[in-house]
């Protein structure tokens, strides 16, 4: 079974600063997908960024970027120019083709952006 | 983007009663739907995966007789919590995966969740 580990239960960053959330995973698969989801207080899950394992280039979405290290099985999320609206729980998730493409989530990191 | 709705958003029921939660894909056909459970300040735990017209696949430790899942159409899946007890109180989230030219096959779209409180 795949495990996803987020070692930072809580983090805090000042507005406009940069913060990096870490995620490691364990798998024997070669083909898989990795995701970062945001869950604000409304509890609606929002996709932040996605990375296909076969792509070497790190994914970027505006202020959000990842550092994908396949050999190290590491998938960290960098948030640049942090905004108050970034305050949320962030979940790292793993998906493989089996099990109908179900997601396996890490325990999450609670991010607080302060003024 | 693709939209998934859940109904109800919040339900309170008495112990021993059954509760049905609906999950609908509003603007796409969902090849597969997933049901997750989330306890306060915890992560999402996959309960089951369902494909339209076939029996759901339950994760280890999930009682299939207690959590009945029906995926009768490509846009609707239901989760019925039978004989609910206070320990079943939780936040239940569904997601749907489509497969079309418009939607990437590996993307899931999440419903807003249903808060179940069993008294």
PDB file of C-alpha atoms in Angstrom:
ATOM      1  CA  UNK A   1       0.000   0.000   0.000  1.00  0.00           C
ATOM      2  CA  UNK A   2       1.114   3.513  -0.678  1.00  0.00           C
ATOM      3  CA  UNK A   3       1.758   5.789   2.274  1.00  0.00           C
ATOM      4  CA  UNK A   4       1.892   9.550   2.191  1.00  0.00           C
ATOM      5  CA  UNK A   5       3.676  11.403   4.967  1.00  0.00           C
ATOM      6  CA  UNK A   6       3.344  15.049   5.826  1.00  0.00           C
ATOM      7  CA  UNK A   7       5.701  15.755   8.698  1.00  0.00           C
ATOM      8  CA  UNK A   8       4.541  19.291   9.476  1.00  0.00           C
ATOM      9  CA  UNK A   9       1.181  19.287  11.305  1.00  0.00           C
ATOM     10  CA  UNK A  10       1.121  23.087  11.536  1.00  0.00           C
ATOM     11  CA  UNK A  11       2.937  25.937   9.868  1.00  0.00           C
ATOM     12  CA  UNK A  12       2.730  29.681   9.958  1.00  0.00           C
ATOM     13  CA  UNK A  13       3.902  32.301   7.477  1.00  0.00           C
ATOM     14  CA  UNK A  14       3.599  36.030   7.181  1.00  0.00           C
ATOM     15  CA  UNK A  15       1.703  37.600   4.351  1.00  0.00           C
ATOM     16  CA  UNK A  16       3.806  38.060   1.190  1.00  0.00           C
ATOM     17  CA  UNK A  17       6.414  35.587   2.397  1.00  0.00           C
ATOM     18  CA  UNK A  18       7.213  32.165   0.926  1.00  0.00           C
ATOM     19  CA  UNK A  19       6.507  28.868   2.638  1.00  0.00           C
ATOM     20  CA  UNK A  20       7.279  25.261   1.713  1.00  0.00           C
ATOM     21  CA  UNK A  21       5.168  22.310   2.788  1.00  0.00           C
ATOM     22  CA  UNK A  22       6.812  18.917   2.692  1.00  0.00           C
ATOM     23  CA  UNK A  23       5.454  15.573   1.577  1.00  0.00           C
ATOM     24  CA  UNK A  24       7.079  12.197   1.121  1.00  0.00           C
ATOM     25  CA  UNK A  25       5.508   9.026  -0.173  1.00  0.00           C
ATOM     26  CA  UNK A  26       6.301   5.389  -0.445  1.00  0.00           C
ATOM     27  CA  UNK A  27       5.466   3.330  -3.506  1.00  0.00           C
ATOM     28  CA  UNK A  28       6.842   0.632  -5.733  1.00  0.00           C
ATOM     29  CA  UNK A  29       4.887   1.939  -8.718  1.00  0.00           C
ATOM     30  CA  UNK A  30       6.612   3.773 -11.549  1.00  0.00           C
ATOM     31  CA  UNK A  31       3.481   5.377 -12.977  1.00  0.00           C
ATOM     32  CA  UNK A  32       1.459   7.535 -10.620  1.00  0.00           C
ATOM     33  CA  UNK A  33       0.190  11.023  -9.942  1.00  0.00           C
ATOM     34  CA  UNK A  34       0.707  13.400  -7.061  1.00  0.00           C
ATOM     35  CA  UNK A  35      -1.555  16.191  -5.921  1.00  0.00           C
ATOM     36  CA  UNK A  36      -1.786  18.982  -3.435  1.00  0.00           C
ATOM     37  CA  UNK A  37      -5.282  19.828  -2.227  1.00  0.00           C
ATOM     38  CA  UNK A  38      -6.373  22.769  -0.138  1.00  0.00           C
ATOM     39  CA  UNK A  39      -9.228  22.521   2.354  1.00  0.00           C
ATOM     40  CA  UNK A  40     -10.291  25.923   3.702  1.00  0.00           C
ATOM     41  CA  UNK A  41     -12.660  26.288   6.674  1.00  0.00           C
ATOM     42  CA  UNK A  42     -15.599  25.666   4.324  1.00  0.00           C
ATOM     43  CA  UNK A  43     -14.168  22.125   3.996  1.00  0.00           C
ATOM     44  CA  UNK A  44     -14.534  22.135   0.207  1.00  0.00           C
ATOM     45  CA  UNK A  45     -11.567  20.299  -1.287  1.00  0.00           C
ATOM     46  CA  UNK A  46      -9.783  22.410  -3.887  1.00  0.00           C
ATOM     47  CA  UNK A  47      -7.109  21.119  -6.226  1.00  0.00           C
ATOM     48  CA  UNK A  48      -3.995  23.265  -5.960  1.00  0.00           C
ATOM     49  CA  UNK A  49      -1.547  21.512  -8.233  1.00  0.00           C
ATOM     50  CA  UNK A  50      -0.944  18.169  -9.920  1.00  0.00           C
ATOM     51  CA  UNK A  51       2.209  16.326 -11.020  1.00  0.00           C
ATOM     52  CA  UNK A  52       2.508  13.299 -13.273  1.00  0.00           C
ATOM     53  CA  UNK A  53       5.364  11.051 -12.158  1.00  0.00           C
ATOM     54  CA  UNK A  54       6.618  10.522 -15.707  1.00  0.00           C
ATOM     55  CA  UNK A  55       7.166  14.263 -16.137  1.00  0.00           C
ATOM     56  CA  UNK A  56      10.513  15.534 -14.941  1.00  0.00           C
ATOM     57  CA  UNK A  57       9.510  19.169 -15.064  1.00  0.00           C
ATOM     58  CA  UNK A  58       8.070  20.519 -11.836  1.00  0.00           C
ATOM     59  CA  UNK A  59       4.466  21.701 -12.059  1.00  0.00           C
ATOM     60  CA  UNK A  60       3.657  25.372 -11.507  1.00  0.00           C
ATOM     61  CA  UNK A  61       0.325  27.122 -11.030  1.00  0.00           C
ATOM     62  CA  UNK A  62       0.689  30.853 -10.489  1.00  0.00           C
ATOM     63  CA  UNK A  63       2.051  31.286  -6.933  1.00  0.00           C
ATOM     64  CA  UNK A  64       2.150  27.552  -6.313  1.00  0.00           C
ATOM     65  CA  UNK A  65       4.959  25.298  -7.429  1.00  0.00           C
ATOM     66  CA  UNK A  66       6.252  21.882  -6.516  1.00  0.00           C
ATOM     67  CA  UNK A  67       9.659  20.341  -6.069  1.00  0.00           C
ATOM     68  CA  UNK A  68       9.227  16.777  -7.278  1.00  0.00           C
ATOM     69  CA  UNK A  69      12.150  14.477  -6.499  1.00  0.00           C
ATOM     70  CA  UNK A  70      11.147  11.077  -7.828  1.00  0.00           C
ATOM     71  CA  UNK A  71      14.178   9.157  -6.615  1.00  0.00           C
ATOM     72  CA  UNK A  72      13.796  10.589  -3.137  1.00  0.00           C
ATOM     73  CA  UNK A  73       9.996  10.176  -3.296  1.00  0.00           C
ATOM     74  CA  UNK A  74       9.540  13.736  -2.223  1.00  0.00           C
ATOM     75  CA  UNK A  75       6.867  16.186  -3.374  1.00  0.00           C
ATOM     76  CA  UNK A  76       6.990  19.555  -1.623  1.00  0.00           C
ATOM     77  CA  UNK A  77       4.710  22.522  -2.250  1.00  0.00           C
ATOM     78  CA  UNK A  78       6.044  26.071  -2.355  1.00  0.00           C
ATOM     79  CA  UNK A  79       3.641  28.943  -1.907  1.00  0.00           C
ATOM     80  CA  UNK A  80       5.075  32.287  -2.942  1.00  0.00           C
ATOM     81  CA  UNK A  81       3.732  35.700  -1.953  1.00  0.00           C
ATOM     82  CA  UNK A  82       1.455  34.107   0.650  1.00  0.00           C
ATOM     83  CA  UNK A  83      -1.984  35.613   1.002  1.00  0.00           C
ATOM     84  CA  UNK A  84      -4.460  35.540   3.867  1.00  0.00           C
ATOM     85  CA  UNK A  85      -6.761  33.420   1.727  1.00  0.00           C
ATOM     86  CA  UNK A  86      -4.121  30.701   1.618  1.00  0.00           C
ATOM     87  CA  UNK A  87      -4.934  29.864   5.243  1.00  0.00           C
ATOM     88  CA  UNK A  88      -6.213  26.284   5.084  1.00  0.00           C
ATOM     89  CA  UNK A  89      -5.389  22.639   5.558  1.00  0.00           C
ATOM     90  CA  UNK A  90      -3.172  21.325   2.794  1.00  0.00           C
ATOM     91  CA  UNK A  91      -3.220  17.665   1.883  1.00  0.00           C
ATOM     92  CA  UNK A  92      -0.691  15.843  -0.239  1.00  0.00           C
ATOM     93  CA  UNK A  93      -2.233  12.944  -2.153  1.00  0.00           C
ATOM     94  CA  UNK A  94      -1.061   9.984  -4.219  1.00  0.00           C
ATOM     95  CA  UNK A  95      -2.963   8.327  -7.025  1.00  0.00           C
ATOM     96  CA  UNK A  96      -2.187   5.252  -9.067  1.00  0.00           C
ATOM     97  CA  UNK A  97      -4.101   3.523 -11.802  1.00  0.00           C
ATOM     98  CA  UNK A  98      -5.326   0.650  -9.691  1.00  0.00           C
ATOM     99  CA  UNK A  99      -8.321   1.029  -7.373  1.00  0.00           C
ATOM    100  CA  UNK A 100     -10.067   3.139  -9.960  1.00  0.00           C
ATOM    101  CA  UNK A 101      -7.677   6.054  -9.466  1.00  0.00           C
ATOM    102  CA  UNK A 102      -8.540   6.530  -5.801  1.00  0.00           C
ATOM    103  CA  UNK A 103      -6.590   9.091  -3.805  1.00  0.00           C
ATOM    104  CA  UNK A 104      -4.433   8.293  -0.809  1.00  0.00           C
ATOM    105  CA  UNK A 105      -4.082  11.356   1.422  1.00  0.00           C
ATOM    106  CA  UNK A 106      -1.435  12.446   3.892  1.00  0.00           C
ATOM    107  CA  UNK A 107      -2.488  13.667   7.330  1.00  0.00           C
ATOM    108  CA  UNK A 108      -2.352  17.269   6.265  1.00  0.00           C
ATOM    109  CA  UNK A 109      -0.574  20.479   7.205  1.00  0.00           C
ATOM    110  CA  UNK A 110      -2.495  23.338   8.748  1.00  0.00           C
ATOM    111  CA  UNK A 111      -1.164  26.575   7.276  1.00  0.00           C
ATOM    112  CA  UNK A 112      -1.856  29.919   8.907  1.00  0.00           C
ATOM    113  CA  UNK A 113      -1.029  33.095   7.012  1.00  0.00           C
ATOM    114  CA  UNK A 114      -0.685  36.077   9.330  1.00  0.00           C
ATOM    115  CA  UNK A 115      -0.852  39.789   8.460  1.00  0.00           C
TER     116      UNK A 115
ATOM    117  CA  UNK B   1     -15.007  23.285 -14.261  1.00  0.00           C
ATOM    118  CA  UNK B   2     -16.829  20.126 -13.287  1.00  0.00           C
ATOM    119  CA  UNK B   3     -19.273  20.401 -10.403  1.00  0.00           C
ATOM    120  CA  UNK B   4     -20.245  17.819  -7.821  1.00  0.00           C
ATOM    121  CA  UNK B   5     -23.049  18.389  -5.365  1.00  0.00           C
ATOM    122  CA  UNK B   6     -23.951  16.619  -2.149  1.00  0.00           C
ATOM    123  CA  UNK B   7     -27.215  16.544  -0.316  1.00  0.00           C
ATOM    124  CA  UNK B   8     -27.884  17.144   2.478  1.00  0.00           C
ATOM    125  CA  UNK B   9     -25.051  19.367   3.655  1.00  0.00           C
ATOM    126  CA  UNK B  10     -25.859  18.672   7.301  1.00  0.00           C
ATOM    127  CA  UNK B  11     -28.058  16.019   8.869  1.00  0.00           C
ATOM    128  CA  UNK B  12     -28.884  15.193  12.468  1.00  0.00           C
ATOM    129  CA  UNK B  13     -30.514  11.873  13.218  1.00  0.00           C
ATOM    130  CA  UNK B  14     -31.367   9.662  16.151  1.00  0.00           C
ATOM    131  CA  UNK B  15     -29.363   6.591  16.977  1.00  0.00           C
ATOM    132  CA  UNK B  16     -30.704   3.533  15.175  1.00  0.00           C
ATOM    133  CA  UNK B  17     -32.103   5.345  12.164  1.00  0.00           C
ATOM    134  CA  UNK B  18     -30.751   5.266   8.610  1.00  0.00           C
ATOM    135  CA  UNK B  19     -29.498   8.255   6.686  1.00  0.00           C
ATOM    136  CA  UNK B  20     -29.026   8.607   2.937  1.00  0.00           C
ATOM    137  CA  UNK B  21     -26.494  11.002   1.403  1.00  0.00           C
ATOM    138  CA  UNK B  22     -26.614  11.824  -2.299  1.00  0.00           C
ATOM    139  CA  UNK B  23     -23.695  12.715  -4.512  1.00  0.00           C
ATOM    140  CA  UNK B  24     -24.362  14.101  -7.984  1.00  0.00           C
ATOM    141  CA  UNK B  25     -22.109  15.103 -10.845  1.00  0.00           C
ATOM    142  CA  UNK B  26     -23.938  18.069 -12.342  1.00  0.00           C
ATOM    143  CA  UNK B  27     -22.253  18.681 -15.668  1.00  0.00           C
ATOM    144  CA  UNK B  28     -20.376  15.511 -16.487  1.00  0.00           C
ATOM    145  CA  UNK B  29     -20.798  11.762 -16.385  1.00  0.00           C
ATOM    146  CA  UNK B  30     -18.921  10.194 -13.515  1.00  0.00           C
ATOM    147  CA  UNK B  31     -17.216   6.955 -14.448  1.00  0.00           C
ATOM    148  CA  UNK B  32     -16.271   6.371 -10.849  1.00  0.00           C
ATOM    149  CA  UNK B  33     -17.352   7.889  -7.578  1.00  0.00           C
ATOM    150  CA  UNK B  34     -15.540   7.739  -4.270  1.00  0.00           C
ATOM    151  CA  UNK B  35     -16.708   8.126  -0.698  1.00  0.00           C
ATOM    152  CA  UNK B  36     -14.413   9.493   1.968  1.00  0.00           C
ATOM    153  CA  UNK B  37     -14.831  10.008   5.675  1.00  0.00           C
ATOM    154  CA  UNK B  38     -13.126  12.785   7.592  1.00  0.00           C
ATOM    155  CA  UNK B  39     -13.003  13.109  11.370  1.00  0.00           C
ATOM    156  CA  UNK B  40     -12.339  16.544  12.888  1.00  0.00           C
ATOM    157  CA  UNK B  41      -8.827  17.791  12.218  1.00  0.00           C
ATOM    158  CA  UNK B  42      -7.926  14.579  10.445  1.00  0.00           C
ATOM    159  CA  UNK B  43      -7.336  13.504   6.889  1.00  0.00           C
ATOM    160  CA  UNK B  44      -9.736  11.996   4.375  1.00  0.00           C
ATOM    161  CA  UNK B  45     -10.012   8.240   4.575  1.00  0.00           C
ATOM    162  CA  UNK B  46     -11.295   6.369   1.534  1.00  0.00           C
ATOM    163  CA  UNK B  47     -14.321   4.253   2.382  1.00  0.00           C
ATOM    164  CA  UNK B  48     -15.283   2.839  -0.973  1.00  0.00           C
ATOM    165  CA  UNK B  49     -15.034   3.155  -4.719  1.00  0.00           C
ATOM    166  CA  UNK B  50     -18.099   2.710  -6.897  1.00  0.00           C
ATOM    167  CA  UNK B  51     -18.581   2.317 -10.605  1.00  0.00           C
ATOM    168  CA  UNK B  52     -21.922   2.820 -12.269  1.00  0.00           C
ATOM    169  CA  UNK B  53     -23.955  -0.356 -12.425  1.00  0.00           C
ATOM    170  CA  UNK B  54     -21.627  -2.489 -10.353  1.00  0.00           C
ATOM    171  CA  UNK B  55     -21.040  -3.237  -6.692  1.00  0.00           C
ATOM    172  CA  UNK B  56     -18.882  -0.882  -4.707  1.00  0.00           C
ATOM    173  CA  UNK B  57     -15.400  -1.871  -3.624  1.00  0.00           C
ATOM    174  CA  UNK B  58     -14.948  -1.234   0.075  1.00  0.00           C
ATOM    175  CA  UNK B  59     -11.692  -0.481   1.832  1.00  0.00           C
ATOM    176  CA  UNK B  60     -10.490  -2.806   4.538  1.00  0.00           C
ATOM    177  CA  UNK B  61     -12.239  -2.177   7.814  1.00  0.00           C
ATOM    178  CA  UNK B  62     -15.303  -0.517   6.291  1.00  0.00           C
ATOM    179  CA  UNK B  63     -18.508  -2.411   7.015  1.00  0.00           C
ATOM    180  CA  UNK B  64     -20.327  -2.844   3.729  1.00  0.00           C
ATOM    181  CA  UNK B  65     -23.587  -3.738   5.455  1.00  0.00           C
ATOM    182  CA  UNK B  66     -23.472  -0.543   7.444  1.00  0.00           C
ATOM    183  CA  UNK B  67     -22.400   1.803   4.677  1.00  0.00           C
ATOM    184  CA  UNK B  68     -24.509   0.917   1.657  1.00  0.00           C
ATOM    185  CA  UNK B  69     -23.372   2.471  -1.587  1.00  0.00           C
ATOM    186  CA  UNK B  70     -25.458   2.578  -4.733  1.00  0.00           C
ATOM    187  CA  UNK B  71     -24.247   3.995  -8.032  1.00  0.00           C
ATOM    188  CA  UNK B  72     -27.342   3.625 -10.161  1.00  0.00           C
ATOM    189  CA  UNK B  73     -26.492   6.149 -12.845  1.00  0.00           C
ATOM    190  CA  UNK B  74     -23.515   7.981 -14.275  1.00  0.00           C
ATOM    191  CA  UNK B  75     -24.461  11.107 -12.345  1.00  0.00           C
ATOM    192  CA  UNK B  76     -25.673   9.801  -8.987  1.00  0.00           C
ATOM    193  CA  UNK B  77     -24.209   7.799  -6.150  1.00  0.00           C
ATOM    194  CA  UNK B  78     -25.770   7.387  -2.725  1.00  0.00           C
ATOM    195  CA  UNK B  79     -24.314   6.440   0.630  1.00  0.00           C
ATOM    196  CA  UNK B  80     -26.741   5.069   3.195  1.00  0.00           C
ATOM    197  CA  UNK B  81     -25.591   4.826   6.778  1.00  0.00           C
ATOM    198  CA  UNK B  82     -27.770   2.107   8.259  1.00  0.00           C
ATOM    199  CA  UNK B  83     -28.653   1.914  11.947  1.00  0.00           C
ATOM    200  CA  UNK B  84     -26.514   4.940  12.654  1.00  0.00           C
ATOM    201  CA  UNK B  85     -24.761   5.310  16.012  1.00  0.00           C
ATOM    202  CA  UNK B  86     -22.954   8.269  17.568  1.00  0.00           C
ATOM    203  CA  UNK B  87     -19.585   6.871  16.465  1.00  0.00           C
ATOM    204  CA  UNK B  88     -20.763   7.242  12.859  1.00  0.00           C
ATOM    205  CA  UNK B  89     -20.885  11.005  13.328  1.00  0.00           C
ATOM    206  CA  UNK B  90     -18.394  12.431  10.870  1.00  0.00           C
ATOM    207  CA  UNK B  91     -17.934  14.483   7.719  1.00  0.00           C
ATOM    208  CA  UNK B  92     -18.603  12.463   4.582  1.00  0.00           C
ATOM    209  CA  UNK B  93     -17.184  13.645   1.272  1.00  0.00           C
ATOM    210  CA  UNK B  94     -17.792  12.250  -2.175  1.00  0.00           C
ATOM    211  CA  UNK B  95     -15.747  12.776  -5.288  1.00  0.00           C
ATOM    212  CA  UNK B  96     -16.300  11.863  -8.893  1.00  0.00           C
ATOM    213  CA  UNK B  97     -14.011  10.989 -11.738  1.00  0.00           C
ATOM    214  CA  UNK B  98     -15.055  11.413 -15.317  1.00  0.00           C
ATOM    215  CA  UNK B  99     -13.520  10.326 -18.553  1.00  0.00           C
ATOM    216  CA  UNK B 100     -14.151  12.585 -21.460  1.00  0.00           C
ATOM    217  CA  UNK B 101     -12.416  14.943 -23.821  1.00  0.00           C
ATOM    218  CA  UNK B 102     -13.159  17.764 -21.397  1.00  0.00           C
ATOM    219  CA  UNK B 103     -12.035  16.133 -18.186  1.00  0.00           C
ATOM    220  CA  UNK B 104      -8.698  14.554 -17.485  1.00  0.00           C
ATOM    221  CA  UNK B 105      -9.155  10.915 -16.524  1.00  0.00           C
ATOM    222  CA  UNK B 106      -7.017  11.280 -13.437  1.00  0.00           C
ATOM    223  CA  UNK B 107      -8.784  14.269 -11.956  1.00  0.00           C
ATOM    224  CA  UNK B 108     -11.334  13.975  -9.169  1.00  0.00           C
ATOM    225  CA  UNK B 109     -13.932  16.576  -8.368  1.00  0.00           C
ATOM    226  CA  UNK B 110     -15.124  16.844  -4.816  1.00  0.00           C
ATOM    227  CA  UNK B 111     -18.527  17.527  -3.379  1.00  0.00           C
ATOM    228  CA  UNK B 112     -18.878  20.045  -0.540  1.00  0.00           C
ATOM    229  CA  UNK B 113     -19.343  17.307   2.056  1.00  0.00           C
ATOM    230  CA  UNK B 114     -22.093  16.237   4.436  1.00  0.00           C
ATOM    231  CA  UNK B 115     -21.857  16.605   8.168  1.00  0.00           C
ATOM    232  CA  UNK B 116     -23.611  13.739   9.945  1.00  0.00           C
ATOM    233  CA  UNK B 117     -24.442  14.029  13.626  1.00  0.00           C
ATOM    234  CA  UNK B 118     -25.998  11.010  15.317  1.00  0.00           C
ATOM    235  CA  UNK B 119     -27.614  11.684  18.674  1.00  0.00           C
TER     236      UNK B 119
END
